[in-house]
PDB file of C-alpha atoms and ligand atoms in Angstrom:
ATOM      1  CA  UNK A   1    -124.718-224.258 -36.168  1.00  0.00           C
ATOM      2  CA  UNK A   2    -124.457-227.080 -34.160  1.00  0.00           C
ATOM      3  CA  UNK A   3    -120.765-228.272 -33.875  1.00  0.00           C
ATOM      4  CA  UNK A   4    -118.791-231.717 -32.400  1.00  0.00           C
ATOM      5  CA  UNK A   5    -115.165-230.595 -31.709  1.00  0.00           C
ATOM      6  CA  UNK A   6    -113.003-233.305 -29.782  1.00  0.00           C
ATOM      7  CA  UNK A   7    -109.219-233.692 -29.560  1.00  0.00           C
ATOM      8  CA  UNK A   8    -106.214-235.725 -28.345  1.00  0.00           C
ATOM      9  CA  UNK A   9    -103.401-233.818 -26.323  1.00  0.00           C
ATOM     10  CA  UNK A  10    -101.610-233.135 -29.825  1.00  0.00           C
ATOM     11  CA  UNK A  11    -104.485-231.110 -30.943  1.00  0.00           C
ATOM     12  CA  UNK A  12    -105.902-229.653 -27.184  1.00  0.00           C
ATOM     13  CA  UNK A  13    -104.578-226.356 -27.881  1.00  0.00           C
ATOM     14  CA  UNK A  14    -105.830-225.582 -31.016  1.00  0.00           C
ATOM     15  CA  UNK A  15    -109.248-227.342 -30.154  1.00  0.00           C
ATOM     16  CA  UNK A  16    -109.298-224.965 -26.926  1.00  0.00           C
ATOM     17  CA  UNK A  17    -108.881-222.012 -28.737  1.00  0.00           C
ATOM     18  CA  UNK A  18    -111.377-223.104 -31.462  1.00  0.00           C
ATOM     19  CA  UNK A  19    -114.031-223.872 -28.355  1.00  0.00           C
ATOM     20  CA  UNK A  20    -114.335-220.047 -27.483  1.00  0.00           C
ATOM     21  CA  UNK A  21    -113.954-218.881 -31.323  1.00  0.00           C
ATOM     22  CA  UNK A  22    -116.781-221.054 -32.587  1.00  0.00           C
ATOM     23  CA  UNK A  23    -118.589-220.516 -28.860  1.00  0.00           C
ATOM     24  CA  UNK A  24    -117.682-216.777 -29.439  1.00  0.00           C
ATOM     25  CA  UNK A  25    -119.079-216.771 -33.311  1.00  0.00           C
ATOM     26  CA  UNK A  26    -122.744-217.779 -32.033  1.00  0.00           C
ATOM     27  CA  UNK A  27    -122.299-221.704 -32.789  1.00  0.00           C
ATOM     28  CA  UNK A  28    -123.452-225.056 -30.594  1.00  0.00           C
ATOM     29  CA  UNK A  29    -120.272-226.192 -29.611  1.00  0.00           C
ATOM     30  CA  UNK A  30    -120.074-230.332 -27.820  1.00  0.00           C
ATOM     31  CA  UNK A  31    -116.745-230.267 -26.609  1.00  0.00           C
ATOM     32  CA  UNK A  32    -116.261-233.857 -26.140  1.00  0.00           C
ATOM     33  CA  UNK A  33    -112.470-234.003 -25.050  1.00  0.00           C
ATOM     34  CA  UNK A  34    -110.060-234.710 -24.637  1.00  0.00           C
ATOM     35  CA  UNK A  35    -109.811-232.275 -21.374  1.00  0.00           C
ATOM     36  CA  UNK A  36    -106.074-231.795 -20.838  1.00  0.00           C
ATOM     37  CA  UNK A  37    -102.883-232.117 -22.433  1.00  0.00           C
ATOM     38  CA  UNK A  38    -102.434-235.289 -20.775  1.00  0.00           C
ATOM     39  CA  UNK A  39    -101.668-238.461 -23.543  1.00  0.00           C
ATOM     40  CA  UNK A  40    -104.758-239.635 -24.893  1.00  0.00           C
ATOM     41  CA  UNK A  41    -105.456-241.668 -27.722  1.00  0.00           C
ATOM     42  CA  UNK A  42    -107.145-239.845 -30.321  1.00  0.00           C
ATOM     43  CA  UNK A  43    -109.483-243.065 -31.879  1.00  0.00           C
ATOM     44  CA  UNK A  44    -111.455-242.422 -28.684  1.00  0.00           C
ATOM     45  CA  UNK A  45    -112.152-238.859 -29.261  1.00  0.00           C
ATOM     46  CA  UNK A  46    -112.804-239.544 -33.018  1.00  0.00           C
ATOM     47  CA  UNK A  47    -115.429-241.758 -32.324  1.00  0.00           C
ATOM     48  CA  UNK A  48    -117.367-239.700 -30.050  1.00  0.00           C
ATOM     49  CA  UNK A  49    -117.370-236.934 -32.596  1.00  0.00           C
ATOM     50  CA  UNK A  50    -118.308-239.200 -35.389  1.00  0.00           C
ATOM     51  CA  UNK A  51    -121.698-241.162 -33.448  1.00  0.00           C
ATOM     52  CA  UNK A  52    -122.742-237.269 -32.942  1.00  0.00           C
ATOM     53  CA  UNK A  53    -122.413-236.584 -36.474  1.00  0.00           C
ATOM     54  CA  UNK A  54    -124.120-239.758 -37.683  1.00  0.00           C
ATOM     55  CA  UNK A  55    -126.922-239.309 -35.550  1.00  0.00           C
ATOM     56  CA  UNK A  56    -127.347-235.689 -36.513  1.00  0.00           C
ATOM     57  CA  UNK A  57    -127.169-234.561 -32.626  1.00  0.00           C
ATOM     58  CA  UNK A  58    -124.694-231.635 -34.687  1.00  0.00           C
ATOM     59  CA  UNK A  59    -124.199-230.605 -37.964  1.00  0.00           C
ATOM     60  CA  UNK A  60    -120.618-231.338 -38.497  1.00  0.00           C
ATOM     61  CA  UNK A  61    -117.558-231.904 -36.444  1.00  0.00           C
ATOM     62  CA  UNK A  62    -114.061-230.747 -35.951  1.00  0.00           C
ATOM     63  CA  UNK A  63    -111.168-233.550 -35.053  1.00  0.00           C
ATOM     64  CA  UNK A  64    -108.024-231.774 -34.101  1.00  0.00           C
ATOM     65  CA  UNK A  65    -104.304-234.125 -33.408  1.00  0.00           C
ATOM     66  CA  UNK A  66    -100.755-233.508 -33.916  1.00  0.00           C
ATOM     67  CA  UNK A  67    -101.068-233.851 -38.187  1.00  0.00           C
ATOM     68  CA  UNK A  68    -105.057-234.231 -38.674  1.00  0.00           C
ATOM     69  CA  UNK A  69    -104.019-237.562 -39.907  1.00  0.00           C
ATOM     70  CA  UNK A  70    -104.807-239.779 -37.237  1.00  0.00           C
ATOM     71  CA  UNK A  71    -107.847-238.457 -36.443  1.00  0.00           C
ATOM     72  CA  UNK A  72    -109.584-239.013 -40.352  1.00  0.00           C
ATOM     73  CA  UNK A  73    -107.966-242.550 -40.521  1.00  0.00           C
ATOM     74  CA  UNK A  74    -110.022-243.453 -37.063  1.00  0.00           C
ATOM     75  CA  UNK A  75    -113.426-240.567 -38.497  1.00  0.00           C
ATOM     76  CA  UNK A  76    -113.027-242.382 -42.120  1.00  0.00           C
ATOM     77  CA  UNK A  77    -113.771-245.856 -40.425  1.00  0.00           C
ATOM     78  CA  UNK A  78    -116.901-244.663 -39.608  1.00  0.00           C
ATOM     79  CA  UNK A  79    -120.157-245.732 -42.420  1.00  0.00           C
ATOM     80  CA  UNK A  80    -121.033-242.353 -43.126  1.00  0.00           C
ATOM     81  CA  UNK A  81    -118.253-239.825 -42.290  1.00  0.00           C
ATOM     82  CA  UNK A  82    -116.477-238.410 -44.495  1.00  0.00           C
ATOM     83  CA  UNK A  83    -113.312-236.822 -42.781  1.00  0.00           C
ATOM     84  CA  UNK A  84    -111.140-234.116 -44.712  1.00  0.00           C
ATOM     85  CA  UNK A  85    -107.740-233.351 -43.267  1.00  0.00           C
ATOM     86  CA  UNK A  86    -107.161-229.525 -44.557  1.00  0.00           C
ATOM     87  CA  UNK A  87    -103.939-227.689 -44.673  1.00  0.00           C
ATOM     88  CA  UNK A  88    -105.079-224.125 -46.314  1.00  0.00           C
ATOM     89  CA  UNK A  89    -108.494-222.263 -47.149  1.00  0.00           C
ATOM     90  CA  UNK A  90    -108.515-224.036 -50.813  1.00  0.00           C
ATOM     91  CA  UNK A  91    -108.839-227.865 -49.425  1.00  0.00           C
ATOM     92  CA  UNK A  92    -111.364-226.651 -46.717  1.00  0.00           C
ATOM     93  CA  UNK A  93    -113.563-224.929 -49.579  1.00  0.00           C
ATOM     94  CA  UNK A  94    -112.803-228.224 -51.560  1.00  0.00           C
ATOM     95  CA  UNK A  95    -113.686-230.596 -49.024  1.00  0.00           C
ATOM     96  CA  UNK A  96    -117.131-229.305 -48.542  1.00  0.00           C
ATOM     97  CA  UNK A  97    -118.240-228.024 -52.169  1.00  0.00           C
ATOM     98  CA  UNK A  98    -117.133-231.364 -53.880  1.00  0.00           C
ATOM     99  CA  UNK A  99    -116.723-233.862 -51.154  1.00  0.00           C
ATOM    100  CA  UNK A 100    -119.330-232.805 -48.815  1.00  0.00           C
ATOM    101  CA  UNK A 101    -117.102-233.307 -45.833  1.00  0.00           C
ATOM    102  CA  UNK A 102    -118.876-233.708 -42.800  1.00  0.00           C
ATOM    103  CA  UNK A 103    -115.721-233.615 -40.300  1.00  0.00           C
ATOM    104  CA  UNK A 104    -113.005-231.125 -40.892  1.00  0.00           C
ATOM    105  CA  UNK A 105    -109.498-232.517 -39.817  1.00  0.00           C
ATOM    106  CA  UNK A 106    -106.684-230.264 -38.257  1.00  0.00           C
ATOM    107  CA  UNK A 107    -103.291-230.754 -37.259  1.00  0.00           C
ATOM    108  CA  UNK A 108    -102.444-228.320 -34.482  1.00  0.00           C
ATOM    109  CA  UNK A 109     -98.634-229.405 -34.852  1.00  0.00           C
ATOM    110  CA  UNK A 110     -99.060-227.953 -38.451  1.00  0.00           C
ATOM    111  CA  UNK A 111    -100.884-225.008 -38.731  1.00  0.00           C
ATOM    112  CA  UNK A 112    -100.681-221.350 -37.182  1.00  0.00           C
ATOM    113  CA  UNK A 113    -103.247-220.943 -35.447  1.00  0.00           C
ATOM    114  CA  UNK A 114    -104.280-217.730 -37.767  1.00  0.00           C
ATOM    115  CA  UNK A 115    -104.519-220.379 -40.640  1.00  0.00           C
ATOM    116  CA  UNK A 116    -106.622-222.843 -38.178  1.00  0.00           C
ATOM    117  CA  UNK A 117    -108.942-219.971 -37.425  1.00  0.00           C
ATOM    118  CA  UNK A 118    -109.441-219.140 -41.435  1.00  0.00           C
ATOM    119  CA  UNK A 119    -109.782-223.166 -42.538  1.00  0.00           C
ATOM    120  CA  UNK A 120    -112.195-223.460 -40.101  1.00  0.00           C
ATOM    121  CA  UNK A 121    -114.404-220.050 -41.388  1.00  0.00           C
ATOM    122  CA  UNK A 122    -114.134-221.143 -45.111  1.00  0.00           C
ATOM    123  CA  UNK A 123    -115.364-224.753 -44.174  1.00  0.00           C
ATOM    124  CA  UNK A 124    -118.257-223.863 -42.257  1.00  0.00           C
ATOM    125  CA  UNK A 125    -119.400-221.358 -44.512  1.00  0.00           C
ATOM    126  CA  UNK A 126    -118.946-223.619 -47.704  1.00  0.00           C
ATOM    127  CA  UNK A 127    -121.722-225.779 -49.279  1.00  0.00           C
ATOM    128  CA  UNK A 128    -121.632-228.658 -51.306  1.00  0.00           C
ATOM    129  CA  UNK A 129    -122.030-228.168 -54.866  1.00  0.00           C
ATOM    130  CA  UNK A 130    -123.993-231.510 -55.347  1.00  0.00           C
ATOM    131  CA  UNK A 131    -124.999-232.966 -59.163  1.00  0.00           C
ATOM    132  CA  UNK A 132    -121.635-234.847 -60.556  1.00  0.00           C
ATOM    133  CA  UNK A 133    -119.828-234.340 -56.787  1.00  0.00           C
ATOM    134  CA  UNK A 134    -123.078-236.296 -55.233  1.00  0.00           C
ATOM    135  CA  UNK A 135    -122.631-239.123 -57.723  1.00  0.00           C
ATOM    136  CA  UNK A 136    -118.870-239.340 -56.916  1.00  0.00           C
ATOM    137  CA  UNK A 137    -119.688-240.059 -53.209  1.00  0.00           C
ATOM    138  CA  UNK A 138    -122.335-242.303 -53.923  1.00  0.00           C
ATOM    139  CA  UNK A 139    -119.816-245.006 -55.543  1.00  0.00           C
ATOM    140  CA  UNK A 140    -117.628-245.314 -52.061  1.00  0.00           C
ATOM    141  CA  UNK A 141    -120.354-244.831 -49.946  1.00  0.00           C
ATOM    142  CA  UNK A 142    -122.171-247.959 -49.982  1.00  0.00           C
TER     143      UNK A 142
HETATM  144  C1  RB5 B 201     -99.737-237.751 -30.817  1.00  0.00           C
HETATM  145  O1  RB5 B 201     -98.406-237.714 -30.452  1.00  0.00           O
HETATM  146  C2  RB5 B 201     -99.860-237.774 -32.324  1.00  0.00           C
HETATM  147  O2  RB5 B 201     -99.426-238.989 -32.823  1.00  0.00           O
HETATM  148  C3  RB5 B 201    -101.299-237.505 -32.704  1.00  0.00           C
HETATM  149  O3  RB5 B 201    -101.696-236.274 -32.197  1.00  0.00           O
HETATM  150  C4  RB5 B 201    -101.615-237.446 -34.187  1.00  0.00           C
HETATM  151  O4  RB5 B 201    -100.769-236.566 -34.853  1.00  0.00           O
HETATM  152  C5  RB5 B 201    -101.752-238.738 -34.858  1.00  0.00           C
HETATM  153  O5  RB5 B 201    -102.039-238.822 -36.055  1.00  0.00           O
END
């Protein structure tokens, strides 16, 4: 699969060990950044992940901060992208059979990095259920 992962310094570690897992796993990873710990401001990184994802250069991307949260706010501004901040193996499985997430959310200040490494497996291997779920998404996603 082709993959988007970016980061800002909150979420560098996690997103550097996610690089060689998904690398390591047989997956396209575009690491976009950030490249350091160095303070970045994530709405930069989000955006770069989300024009990949709208113009189907990957599949999906990965957004990784401090809490996940400020990363969806910036992905969610995006026509299109549908950012899902997950905290355990149920939301990621959620996120993509009923809300078709295209961009899973982390928080690297949050998780273990065990739990990262398992939300990250569930969501990629999920699919979205469609019928009722597709109709849902339809009504915000004018
Ligand atoms: C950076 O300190 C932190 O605010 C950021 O990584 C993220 O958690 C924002 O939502």
């Amino acid at each position: 699969m082709k993959i988007a992962i970016g980061s800002d310094h909150g979420g560098f570690e996690l997103k550097q060990l996610l690089v060689k897992k998904l690398a390591g796993l047989g997956h396209e990873v575009n690491d976009l950044g950030c490249d350091s710990a160095a303070s970045v401001d994530y709405p930069d990184f989000a955006e770069q992940v989300c024009v990949q994802v709208l113009d189907a250069t990957v599949e999906c991307g990965i957004l990784v901060c401090g809490t996940g949260l400020g990363m969806s706010m910036a992905a969610n501004k995006y026509r299109g992208i549908r950012a899902a901040v997950c905290h355990n193996e149920y939301t990621a499985r959620m996120s993509r059979a009923h809300n078709d997430a295209n961009i899973l959310c982390l928080g690297d200040r949050v998780l273990g990095k065990g739990l990262a490494e398992g939300i990250v497996e569930v969501w990629l291997t999920t699919s979205f259920t469609g019928g009722r779920h597709q109709q849902r998404i339809d009504k915000f996603s004018g």
